[in-house]
Amino acid sequence: MSDSPIEQLLSSMDRLELDGTMELLEPGARLLTADGRRADGQGAVRELLASFLGSLRSTNHEITSQWHIGDVWIAEVSASYELQDWLRLTDLPRVFVVRLKGERISDVRVYGAHEQPLTEHPTGEEGMWVGSRWIPPL
């Protein structure tokens, strides 16, 4: 097993293992997601992770670069997701900043560019704009 807490965290998340992911975190852990949602403490973090993982059919994170300074780990990551509605989002750039407290993760911050929650995407039911003209759904 890797000594990188980011690799361990992403591996557990890629297996969609909520309990395994929670075992890596210390009880007072904090989480900031790429879409700006925050959780503080074990219960709130579990709830946020359950919501995130529950919206996915599958996920894959590939670390492209990683640094370790003291108790802080930083990684550039390429993330891909398949949502429950089969929408695929691939090669999304992410930066993970993880802080340790002893052997467990105390803080996870995930950054992306102009992120919305993964489940907020057009379905086609709302119509679409073509140029300056609105086309209603069929």
C-alpha angles and dihedrals in degrees: 000000000000120000089222109105089203092057090048092047095048093045091054092046092048087057087051089236109157095178093046091050092049091052089063092057128079116235095258095046122148128212132196116184128208090253092056101258114143135200130184122193134015098286096047093043091050091050093049094046091046090053092048097045091042090059091058136083090187142346137194129191123190118193109219098177134006138187134188124200118169108306094344126092122190126189137179107219138187108214130196126186137186110200127212089258089057095252110147121212112186139186096009110172114236138173118206120199113189127183122197130215105196108313097337135073115259101175135024122185120181121192130192135159118271094335129187124184108287092240093057104088135122114275098188091247091101096058124239143250120246107188104313094333125095115222114200119223117268 
